[in-house]
Coordinates of C-alpha atoms in Angstrom, one line a residue:
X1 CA 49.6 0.7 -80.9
X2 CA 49.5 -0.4 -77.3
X3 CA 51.8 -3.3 -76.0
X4 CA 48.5 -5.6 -76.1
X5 CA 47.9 -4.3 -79.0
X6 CA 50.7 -5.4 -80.2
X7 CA 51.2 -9.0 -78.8
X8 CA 47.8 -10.0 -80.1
X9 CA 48.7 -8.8 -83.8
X10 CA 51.8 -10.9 -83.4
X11 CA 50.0 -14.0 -82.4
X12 CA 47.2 -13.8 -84.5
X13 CA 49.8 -13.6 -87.1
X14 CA 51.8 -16.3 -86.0
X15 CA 48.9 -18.5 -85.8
X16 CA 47.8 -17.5 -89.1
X17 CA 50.9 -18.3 -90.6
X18 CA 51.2 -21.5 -89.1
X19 CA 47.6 -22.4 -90.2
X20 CA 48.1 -21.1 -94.0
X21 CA 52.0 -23.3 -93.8
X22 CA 49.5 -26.5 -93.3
X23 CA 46.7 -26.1 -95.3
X24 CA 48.2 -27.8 -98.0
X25 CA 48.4 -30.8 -96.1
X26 CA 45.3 -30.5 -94.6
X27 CA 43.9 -30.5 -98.4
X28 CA 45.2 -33.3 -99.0
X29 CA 43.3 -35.3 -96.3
X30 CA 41.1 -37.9 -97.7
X31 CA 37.0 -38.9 -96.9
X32 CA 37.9 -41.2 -94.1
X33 CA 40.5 -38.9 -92.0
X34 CA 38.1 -35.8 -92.5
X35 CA 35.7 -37.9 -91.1
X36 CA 37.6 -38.9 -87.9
X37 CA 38.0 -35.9 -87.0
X38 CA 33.9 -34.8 -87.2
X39 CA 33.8 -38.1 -85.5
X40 CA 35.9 -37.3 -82.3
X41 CA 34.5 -33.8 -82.6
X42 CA 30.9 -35.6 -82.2
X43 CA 32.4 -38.0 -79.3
X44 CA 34.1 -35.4 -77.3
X45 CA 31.0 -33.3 -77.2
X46 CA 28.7 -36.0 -75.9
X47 CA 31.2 -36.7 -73.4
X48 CA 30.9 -33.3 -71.9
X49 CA 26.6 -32.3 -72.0
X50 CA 26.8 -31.6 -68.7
X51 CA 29.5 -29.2 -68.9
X52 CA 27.4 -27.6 -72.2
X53 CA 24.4 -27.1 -70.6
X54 CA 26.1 -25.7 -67.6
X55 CA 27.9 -23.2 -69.4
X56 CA 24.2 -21.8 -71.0
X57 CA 22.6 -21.7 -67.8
X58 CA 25.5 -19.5 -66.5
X59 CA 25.8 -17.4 -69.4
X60 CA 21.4 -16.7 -69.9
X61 CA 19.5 -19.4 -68.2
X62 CA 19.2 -21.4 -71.0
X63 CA 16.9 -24.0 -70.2
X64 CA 18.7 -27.7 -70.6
X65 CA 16.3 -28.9 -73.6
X66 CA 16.8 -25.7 -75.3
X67 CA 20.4 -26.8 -75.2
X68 CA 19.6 -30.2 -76.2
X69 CA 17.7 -28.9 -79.4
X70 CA 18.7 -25.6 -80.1
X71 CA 22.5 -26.6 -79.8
X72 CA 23.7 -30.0 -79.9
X73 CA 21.4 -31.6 -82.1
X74 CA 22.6 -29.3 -84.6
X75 CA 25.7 -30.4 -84.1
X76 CA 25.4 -33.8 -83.8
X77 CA 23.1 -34.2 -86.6
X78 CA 25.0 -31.9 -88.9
X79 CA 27.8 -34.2 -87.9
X80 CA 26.5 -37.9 -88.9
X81 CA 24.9 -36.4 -92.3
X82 CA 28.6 -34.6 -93.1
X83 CA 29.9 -38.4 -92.2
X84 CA 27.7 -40.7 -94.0
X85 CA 27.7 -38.5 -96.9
X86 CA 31.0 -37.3 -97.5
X87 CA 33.0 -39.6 -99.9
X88 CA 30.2 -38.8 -102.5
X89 CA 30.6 -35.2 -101.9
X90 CA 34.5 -35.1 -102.5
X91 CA 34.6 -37.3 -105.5
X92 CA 35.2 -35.2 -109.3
X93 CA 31.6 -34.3 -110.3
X94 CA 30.9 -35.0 -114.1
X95 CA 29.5 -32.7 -116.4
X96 CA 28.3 -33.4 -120.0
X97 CA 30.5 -32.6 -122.6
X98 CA 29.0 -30.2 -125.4
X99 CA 29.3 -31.1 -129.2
X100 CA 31.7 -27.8 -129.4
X101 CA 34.2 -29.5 -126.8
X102 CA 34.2 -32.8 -128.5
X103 CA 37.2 -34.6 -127.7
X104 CA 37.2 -33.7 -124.0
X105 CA 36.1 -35.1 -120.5
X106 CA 35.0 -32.7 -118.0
X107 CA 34.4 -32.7 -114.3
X108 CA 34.5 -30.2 -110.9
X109 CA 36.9 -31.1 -108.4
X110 CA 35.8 -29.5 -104.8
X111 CA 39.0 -28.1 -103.3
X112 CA 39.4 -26.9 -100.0
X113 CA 39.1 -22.3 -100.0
X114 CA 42.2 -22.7 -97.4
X115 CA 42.7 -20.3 -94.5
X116 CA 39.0 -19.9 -93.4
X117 CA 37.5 -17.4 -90.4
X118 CA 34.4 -17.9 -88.2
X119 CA 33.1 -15.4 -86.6
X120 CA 29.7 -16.6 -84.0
X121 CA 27.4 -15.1 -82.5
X122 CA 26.3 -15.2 -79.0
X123 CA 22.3 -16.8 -79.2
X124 CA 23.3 -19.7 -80.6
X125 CA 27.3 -19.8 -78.9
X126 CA 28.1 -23.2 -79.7
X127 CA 25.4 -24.5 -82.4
X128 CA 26.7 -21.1 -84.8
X129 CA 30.2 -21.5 -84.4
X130 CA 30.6 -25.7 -84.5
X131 CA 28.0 -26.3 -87.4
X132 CA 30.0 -23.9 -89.8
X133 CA 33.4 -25.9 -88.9
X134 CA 31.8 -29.1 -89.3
X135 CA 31.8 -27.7 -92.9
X136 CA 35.2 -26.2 -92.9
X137 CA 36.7 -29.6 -91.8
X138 CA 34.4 -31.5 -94.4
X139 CA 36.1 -29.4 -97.2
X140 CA 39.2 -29.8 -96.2
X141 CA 40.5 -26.4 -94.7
X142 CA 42.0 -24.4 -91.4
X143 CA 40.6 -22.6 -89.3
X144 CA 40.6 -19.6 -86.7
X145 CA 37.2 -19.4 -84.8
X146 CA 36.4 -16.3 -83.1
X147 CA 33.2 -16.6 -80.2
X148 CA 31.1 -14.1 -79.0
X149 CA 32.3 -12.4 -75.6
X150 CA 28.4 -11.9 -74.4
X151 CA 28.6 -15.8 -73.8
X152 CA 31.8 -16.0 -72.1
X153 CA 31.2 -19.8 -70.2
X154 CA 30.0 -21.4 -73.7
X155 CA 33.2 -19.5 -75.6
X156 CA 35.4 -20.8 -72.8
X157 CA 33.9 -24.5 -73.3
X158 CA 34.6 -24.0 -77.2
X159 CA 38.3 -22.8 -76.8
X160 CA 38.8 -25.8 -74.0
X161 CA 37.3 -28.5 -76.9
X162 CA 38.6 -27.1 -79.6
X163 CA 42.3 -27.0 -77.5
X164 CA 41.8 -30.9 -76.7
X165 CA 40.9 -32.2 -80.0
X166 CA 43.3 -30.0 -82.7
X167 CA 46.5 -28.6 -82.9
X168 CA 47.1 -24.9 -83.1
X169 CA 48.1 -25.2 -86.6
X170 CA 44.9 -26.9 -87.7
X171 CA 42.1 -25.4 -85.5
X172 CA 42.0 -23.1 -83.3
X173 CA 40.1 -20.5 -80.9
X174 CA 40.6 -17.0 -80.2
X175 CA 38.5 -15.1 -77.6
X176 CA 37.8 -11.4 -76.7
X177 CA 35.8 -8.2 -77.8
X178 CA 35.2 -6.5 -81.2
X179 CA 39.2 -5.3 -81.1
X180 CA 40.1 -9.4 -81.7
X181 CA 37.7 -9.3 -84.8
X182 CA 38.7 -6.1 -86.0
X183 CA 42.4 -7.9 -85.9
X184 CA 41.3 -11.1 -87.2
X185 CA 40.0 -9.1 -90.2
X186 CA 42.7 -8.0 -91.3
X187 CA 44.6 -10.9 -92.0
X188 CA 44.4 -12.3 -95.8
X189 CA 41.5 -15.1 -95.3
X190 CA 40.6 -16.9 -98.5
X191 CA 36.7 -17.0 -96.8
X192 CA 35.2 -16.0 -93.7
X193 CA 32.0 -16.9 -92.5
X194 CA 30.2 -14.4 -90.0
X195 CA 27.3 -15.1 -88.6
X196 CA 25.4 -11.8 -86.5
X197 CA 23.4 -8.3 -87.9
X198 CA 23.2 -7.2 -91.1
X199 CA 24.9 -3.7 -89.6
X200 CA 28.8 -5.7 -88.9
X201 CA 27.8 -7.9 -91.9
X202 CA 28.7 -4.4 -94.2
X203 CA 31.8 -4.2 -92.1
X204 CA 33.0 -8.3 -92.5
X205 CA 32.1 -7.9 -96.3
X206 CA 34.0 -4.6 -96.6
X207 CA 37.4 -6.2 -94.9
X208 CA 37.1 -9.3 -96.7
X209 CA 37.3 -6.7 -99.9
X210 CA 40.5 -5.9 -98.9
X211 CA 42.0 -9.3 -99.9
X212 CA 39.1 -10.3 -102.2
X213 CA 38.1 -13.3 -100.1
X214 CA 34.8 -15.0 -99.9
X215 CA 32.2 -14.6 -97.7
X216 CA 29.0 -16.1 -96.2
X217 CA 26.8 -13.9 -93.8
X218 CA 24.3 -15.7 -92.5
X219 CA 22.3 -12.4 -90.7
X220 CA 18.8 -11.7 -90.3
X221 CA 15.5 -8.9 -90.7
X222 CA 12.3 -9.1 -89.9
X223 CA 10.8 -12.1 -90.6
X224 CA 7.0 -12.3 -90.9
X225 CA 4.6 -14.7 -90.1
X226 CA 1.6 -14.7 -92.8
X227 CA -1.9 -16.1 -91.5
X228 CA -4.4 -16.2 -93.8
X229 CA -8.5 -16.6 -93.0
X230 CA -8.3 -20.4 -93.7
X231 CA -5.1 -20.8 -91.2
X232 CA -5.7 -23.3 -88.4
X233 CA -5.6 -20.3 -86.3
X234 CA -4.7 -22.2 -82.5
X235 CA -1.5 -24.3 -84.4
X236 CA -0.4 -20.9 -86.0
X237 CA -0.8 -19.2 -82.3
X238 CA 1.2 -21.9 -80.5
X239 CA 4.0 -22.3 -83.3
X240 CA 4.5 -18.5 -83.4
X241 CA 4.8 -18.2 -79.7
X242 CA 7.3 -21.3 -79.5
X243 CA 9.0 -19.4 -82.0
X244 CA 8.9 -16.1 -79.8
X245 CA 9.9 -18.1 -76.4
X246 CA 12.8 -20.3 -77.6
X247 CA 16.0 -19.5 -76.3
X248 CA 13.5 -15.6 -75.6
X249 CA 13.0 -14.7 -79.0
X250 CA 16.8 -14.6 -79.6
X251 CA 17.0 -16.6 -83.0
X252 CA 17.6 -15.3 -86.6
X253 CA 14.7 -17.1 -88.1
X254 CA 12.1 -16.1 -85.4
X255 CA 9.1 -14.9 -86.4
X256 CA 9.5 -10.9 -85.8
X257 CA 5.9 -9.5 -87.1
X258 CA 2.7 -11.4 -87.4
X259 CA 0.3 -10.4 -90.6
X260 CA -2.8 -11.9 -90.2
X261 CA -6.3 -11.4 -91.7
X262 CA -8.2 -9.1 -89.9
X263 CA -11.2 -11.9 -89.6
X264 CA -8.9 -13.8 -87.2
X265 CA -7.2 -11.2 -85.4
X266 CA -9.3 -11.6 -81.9
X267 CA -9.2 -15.6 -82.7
X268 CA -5.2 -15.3 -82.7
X269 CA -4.5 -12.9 -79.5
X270 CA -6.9 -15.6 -77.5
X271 CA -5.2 -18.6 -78.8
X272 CA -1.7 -17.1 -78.1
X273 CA -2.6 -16.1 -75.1
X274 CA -3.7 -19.8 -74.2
X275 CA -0.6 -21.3 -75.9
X276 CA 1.7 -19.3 -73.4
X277 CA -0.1 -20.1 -70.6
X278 CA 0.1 -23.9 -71.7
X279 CA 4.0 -23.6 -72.2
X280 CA 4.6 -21.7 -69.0
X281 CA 1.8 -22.0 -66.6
X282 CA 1.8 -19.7 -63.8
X283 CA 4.0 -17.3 -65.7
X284 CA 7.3 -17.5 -68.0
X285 CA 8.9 -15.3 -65.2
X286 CA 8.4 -18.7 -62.3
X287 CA 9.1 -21.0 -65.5
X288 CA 12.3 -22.8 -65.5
X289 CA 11.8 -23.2 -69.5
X290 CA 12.2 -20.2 -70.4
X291 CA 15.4 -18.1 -70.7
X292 CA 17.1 -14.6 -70.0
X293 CA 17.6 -11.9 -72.2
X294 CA 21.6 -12.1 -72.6
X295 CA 22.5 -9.2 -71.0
X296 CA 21.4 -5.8 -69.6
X297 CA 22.3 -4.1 -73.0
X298 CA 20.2 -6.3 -74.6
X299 CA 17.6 -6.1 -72.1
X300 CA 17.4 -2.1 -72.4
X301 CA 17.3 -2.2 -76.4
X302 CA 13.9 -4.5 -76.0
X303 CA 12.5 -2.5 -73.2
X304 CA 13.0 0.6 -75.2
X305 CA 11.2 -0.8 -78.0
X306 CA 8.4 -1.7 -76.0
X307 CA 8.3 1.6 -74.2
X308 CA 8.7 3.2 -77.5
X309 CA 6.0 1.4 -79.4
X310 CA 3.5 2.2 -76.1
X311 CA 4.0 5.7 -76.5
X312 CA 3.3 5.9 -80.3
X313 CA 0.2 4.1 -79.4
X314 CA 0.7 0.2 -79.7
X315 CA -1.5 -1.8 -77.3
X316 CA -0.1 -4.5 -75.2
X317 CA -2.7 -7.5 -75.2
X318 CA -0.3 -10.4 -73.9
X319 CA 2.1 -9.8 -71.3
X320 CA 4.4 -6.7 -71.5
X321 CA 6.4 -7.3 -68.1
X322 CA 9.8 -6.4 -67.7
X323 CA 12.4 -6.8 -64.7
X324 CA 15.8 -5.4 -65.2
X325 CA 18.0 -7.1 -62.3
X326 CA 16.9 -10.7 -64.0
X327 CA 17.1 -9.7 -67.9
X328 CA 13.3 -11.1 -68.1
X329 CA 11.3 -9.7 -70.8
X330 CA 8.0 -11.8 -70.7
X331 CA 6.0 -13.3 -73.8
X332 CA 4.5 -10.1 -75.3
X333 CA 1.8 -9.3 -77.7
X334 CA 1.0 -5.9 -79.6
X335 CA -1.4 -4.6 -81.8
X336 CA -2.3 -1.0 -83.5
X337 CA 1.6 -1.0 -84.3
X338 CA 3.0 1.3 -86.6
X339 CA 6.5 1.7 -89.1
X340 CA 7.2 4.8 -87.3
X341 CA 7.5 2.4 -84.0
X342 CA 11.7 1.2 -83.5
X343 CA 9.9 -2.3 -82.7
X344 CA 8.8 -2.2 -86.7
X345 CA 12.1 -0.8 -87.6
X346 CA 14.2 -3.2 -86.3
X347 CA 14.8 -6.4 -85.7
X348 CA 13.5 -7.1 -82.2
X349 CA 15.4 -10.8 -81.4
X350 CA 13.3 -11.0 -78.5
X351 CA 9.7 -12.4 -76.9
X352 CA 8.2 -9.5 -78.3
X353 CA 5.8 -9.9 -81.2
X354 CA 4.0 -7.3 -83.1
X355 CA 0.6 -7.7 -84.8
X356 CA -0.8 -6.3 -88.1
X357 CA -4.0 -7.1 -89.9
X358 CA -4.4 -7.3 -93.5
X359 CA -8.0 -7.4 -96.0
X360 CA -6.5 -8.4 -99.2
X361 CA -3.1 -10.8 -100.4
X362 CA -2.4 -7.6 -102.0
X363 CA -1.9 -5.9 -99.0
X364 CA 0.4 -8.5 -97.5
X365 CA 2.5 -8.6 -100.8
X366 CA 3.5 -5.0 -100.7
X367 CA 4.2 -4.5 -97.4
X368 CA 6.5 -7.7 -96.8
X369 CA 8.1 -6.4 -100.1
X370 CA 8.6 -2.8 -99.1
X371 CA 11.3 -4.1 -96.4
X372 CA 14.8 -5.9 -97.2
X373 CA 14.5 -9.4 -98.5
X374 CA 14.0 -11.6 -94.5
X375 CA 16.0 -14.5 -93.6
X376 CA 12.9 -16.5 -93.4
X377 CA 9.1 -16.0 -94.5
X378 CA 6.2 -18.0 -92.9
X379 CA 3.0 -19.1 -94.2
X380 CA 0.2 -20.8 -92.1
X381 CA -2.8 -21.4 -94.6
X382 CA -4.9 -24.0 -96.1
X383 CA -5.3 -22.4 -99.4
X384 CA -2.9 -23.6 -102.1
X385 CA -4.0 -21.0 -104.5
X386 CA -2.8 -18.2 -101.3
X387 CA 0.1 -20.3 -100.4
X388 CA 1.5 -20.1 -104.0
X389 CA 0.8 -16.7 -103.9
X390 CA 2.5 -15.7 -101.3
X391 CA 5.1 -17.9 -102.1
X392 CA 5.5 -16.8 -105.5
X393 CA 5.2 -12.8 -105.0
X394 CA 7.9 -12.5 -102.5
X395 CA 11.7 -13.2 -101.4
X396 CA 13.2 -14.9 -98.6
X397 CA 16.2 -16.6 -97.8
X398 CA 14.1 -19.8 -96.7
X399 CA 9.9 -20.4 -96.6
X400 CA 8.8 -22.7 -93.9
X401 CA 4.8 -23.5 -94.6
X402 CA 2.0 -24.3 -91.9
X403 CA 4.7 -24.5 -89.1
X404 CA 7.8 -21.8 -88.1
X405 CA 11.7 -22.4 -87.6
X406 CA 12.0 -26.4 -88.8
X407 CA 14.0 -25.4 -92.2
X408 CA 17.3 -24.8 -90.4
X409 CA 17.0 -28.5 -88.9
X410 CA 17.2 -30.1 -92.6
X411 CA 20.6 -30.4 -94.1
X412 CA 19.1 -31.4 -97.2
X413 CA 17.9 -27.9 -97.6
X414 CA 20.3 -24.2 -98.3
X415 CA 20.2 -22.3 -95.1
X416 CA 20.8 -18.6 -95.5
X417 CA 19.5 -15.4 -96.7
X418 CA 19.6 -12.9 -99.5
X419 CA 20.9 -9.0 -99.7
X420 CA 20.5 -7.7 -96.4
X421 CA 19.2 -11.1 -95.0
X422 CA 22.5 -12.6 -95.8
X423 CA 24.8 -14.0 -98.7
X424 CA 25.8 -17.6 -99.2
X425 CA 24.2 -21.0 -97.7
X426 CA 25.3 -23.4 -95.2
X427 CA 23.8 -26.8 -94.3
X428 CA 24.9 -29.9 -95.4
X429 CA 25.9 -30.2 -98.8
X430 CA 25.6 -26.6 -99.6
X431 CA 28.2 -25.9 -96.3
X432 CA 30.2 -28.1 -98.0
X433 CA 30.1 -25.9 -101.2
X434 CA 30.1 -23.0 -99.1
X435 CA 33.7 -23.4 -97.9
X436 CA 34.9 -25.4 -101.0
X437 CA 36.6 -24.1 -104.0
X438 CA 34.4 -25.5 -107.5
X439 CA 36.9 -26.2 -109.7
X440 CA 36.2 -26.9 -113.3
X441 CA 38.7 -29.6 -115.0
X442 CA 38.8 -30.2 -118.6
X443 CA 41.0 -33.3 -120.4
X444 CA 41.6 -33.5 -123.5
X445 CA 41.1 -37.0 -124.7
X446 CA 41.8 -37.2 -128.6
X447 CA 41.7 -34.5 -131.1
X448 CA 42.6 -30.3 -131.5
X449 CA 41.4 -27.2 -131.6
X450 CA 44.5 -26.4 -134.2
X451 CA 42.1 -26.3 -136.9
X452 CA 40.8 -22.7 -135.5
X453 CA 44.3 -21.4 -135.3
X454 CA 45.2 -18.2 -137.4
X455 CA 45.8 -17.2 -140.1
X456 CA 41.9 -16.7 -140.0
X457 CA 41.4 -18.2 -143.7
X458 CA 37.9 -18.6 -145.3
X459 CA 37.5 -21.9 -144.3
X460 CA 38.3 -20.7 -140.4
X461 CA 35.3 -18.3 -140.9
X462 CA 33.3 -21.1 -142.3
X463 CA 34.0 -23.4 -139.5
X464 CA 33.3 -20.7 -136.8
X465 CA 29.5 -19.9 -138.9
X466 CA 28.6 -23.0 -138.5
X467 CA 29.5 -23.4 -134.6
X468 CA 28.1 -20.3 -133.6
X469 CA 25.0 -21.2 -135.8
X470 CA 24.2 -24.9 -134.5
X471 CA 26.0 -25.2 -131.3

């Protein structure tokens, strides 16, 4: 082990310690302080847009309103529902009490998990590591936050807030490269929440086995966008190519693959065509709406897929432009696509957007069901009876109907995935769960279970018949 090697196992560890010394009082925290401290989390962040939305620009050109809607409002928002909701949330949840536990009362208590880790990605650098804290703080716990180093203005921004507003102890930021995780994951978390690919999902879920801790991996897939023959076929075209343009394709829940009836194939390629050229007039390229591809890496994976998919035979009938020295991929469309195509392998998290036709709902069904469960499945139709359908013959993490990307906006609903797509939800009340500990209380009241005591007479047996028979 190297001597920095060394000095950031000790701190981590020191840290750690620290943090794991006051999460007992940190538990103990009531509605109103947990509260305060969303609230001056909410303040100090308003208090510094400008610096936000400058740090985006610098790390990928993130337009301003993309910050505005894409980041903060998630905060913000996740923030004043955590707040107005919270004391309800902490307080002992009943249950009923069955005839067999007669004499008892019954109730969860939500208890803080303790020690927790985030781990965020780089697309959404502030939004994906804030909203899950929100939630770590609402339940009562530490935390050690580790940032993405592809978005090294925004993770400097976090570190400086989160620096400003908490002690050490309580909160706090680490930054660097994959050897920082690797360290962070060996340290005896009671939960860790990762948000990123499915591939370093199998690695977070195989350390946190190490100390049997909890996880919640909020990752990704492909997710498709089903359009049937009775689609309003021009609101389907612009949705899906907002979807594919914010923040440049680079979001978990964009639509990846199109699956449209072959009636409306043409009808789809014109109207997206027209929606682009609406959103970014003379060209996304000249647009100052439109973002960069986060880095050169990045940019060469998405080239390579496009390059890739044109050599097996794909057609490109909407943009297809690339330029290395900016990281600009433009707004794409392809059709005659292929499984044997990287592009339909993978998950693109870009502007590209593949296009497959369908004849039959049977079709549709088993080919969305011959891939890992996605993150998110979209309908656009008109047809309840196809809408159920759909709905009903498949699995996602979340299903967003007749529009694209609106269900991680509503903490009323479970964000997340399932198998491959992810484990666990956040949002809201179910964040709240997420990072909470359900603890079932019983109290006895009046009476005894002595009567069930050995030695196991007749009568014992007769007793136990007639449970197990009517309750």
């Amino acid at each position: 082990m190297s001597v920095a090697e060394s000095t950031l196992t000790r701190d981590l560890q020191r840290v750690f310690d620290a943090q794991r010394k006051n999460a007992v009082n940190v538990a103990l925290t009531n509605a109103d302080e947990r509260a305060e401290k969303l609230k001056v989390l909410l303040d100090y962040l308003m208090a510094h847009l400008p610096d936000v939305e400058k740090a985006m620009y610098d790390d990928f050109r993130k337009p301003a309103v993309e910050v505005l809607l894409g980041e903060v409002y998630t905060i913000t928002s996740e923030i004043k529902f955590a707040r107005k909701n919270l004391k309800n949330w902490m307080k002992p949840q009943r249950v009923p009490t069955p005839l067999g536990m007669i004499g008892t009362s019954n109730y969860i208590k939500h208890e803080p998990k303790g020690n927790v880790l985030i781990i965020s990605p780089w697309n959404y650098p502030l939004a994906l590591a804030i909203k899950p804290l929100i939630s770590a703080i609402a339940a009562g716990n530490v935390a050690m936050l580790k940032p993405s180093e592809l978005t090294p203005h925004t993770s400097r921004f976090l570190k400086k807030m989160i620096n400003d507003l908490f002690a050490e102890e309580e909160v706090t930021v680490f930054e660097g490269d994959a050897e920082v995780a690797t360290e962070l994951l060996k340290l005896p978390f009671n939960h860790i929440f990762f948000t990123g690919a499915p591939t370093i999902g199998k690695i977070v879920m195989r350390a946190a086995a190490d100390h049997l801790a909890s996880v919640t991996l909020e990752l990704g897939g492909k997710s498709p966008n089903i359009i049937d023959e009775t689609a309003d076929i021009q609101k389907a075209a612009e949705m899906t190519a907002w979807s594919k343009g914010l923040n440049n394709g680079q979001t978990c829940i964009a639509v990846d693959y199109v699956m449209i009836h072959a009636s409306k194939k043409d009808e789809f390629i014109t109207s997206y065509r027209a929606a682009l050229q609406k959103m970014y007039s003379e060209g996304a390229e000249k647009s100052d709406s439109y973002a960069r591809i986060v880095n050169n890496r990045h940019f060469n994976r998405l080239k390579g897929y496009l390059d890739d998919a044109i050599a097996k035979g794909a057609s490109v009938v909407v943009g297809g432009k690339t330029l290395a020295e900016q990281n600009y991929v433009e707004p794409t469309l392809l059709t005659n696509v292929g499984d044997e195509m990287k592009i339909m392998q993978d998950e693109i998290f870009g502007p590209l957007l593949p296009v497959l036709t369908y004849q039959n709902k049977e079709e549709v069904i088993a080919y969305v069901n011959g891939k890992e469960k996605p993150l998110a499945l979209y309908i656009h139709s008109t047809d309840s009876k196809n809408i159920d359908y759909f709905l009903n013959n498949t699995t996602a993490g979340d299903t967003v109907i007749n529009d694209v990307m609106i269900q991680f906006g509503n903490a009323e609903l479970p964000f997340g995935g399932v198998n491959n797509s992810g484990i666990g939800k956040s949002n809201g009340y179910f964040g709240f769960q997420e990072f909470s500990n359900l603890r079932g209380v019983s109290k006895r009241q009046f009476g005894t279970m002595k009567f069930l005591y050995p030695p196991y007479t007749a009568n014992v047996r007769k007793i136990m018949d007639l449970f197990v028979k009517y309750f």
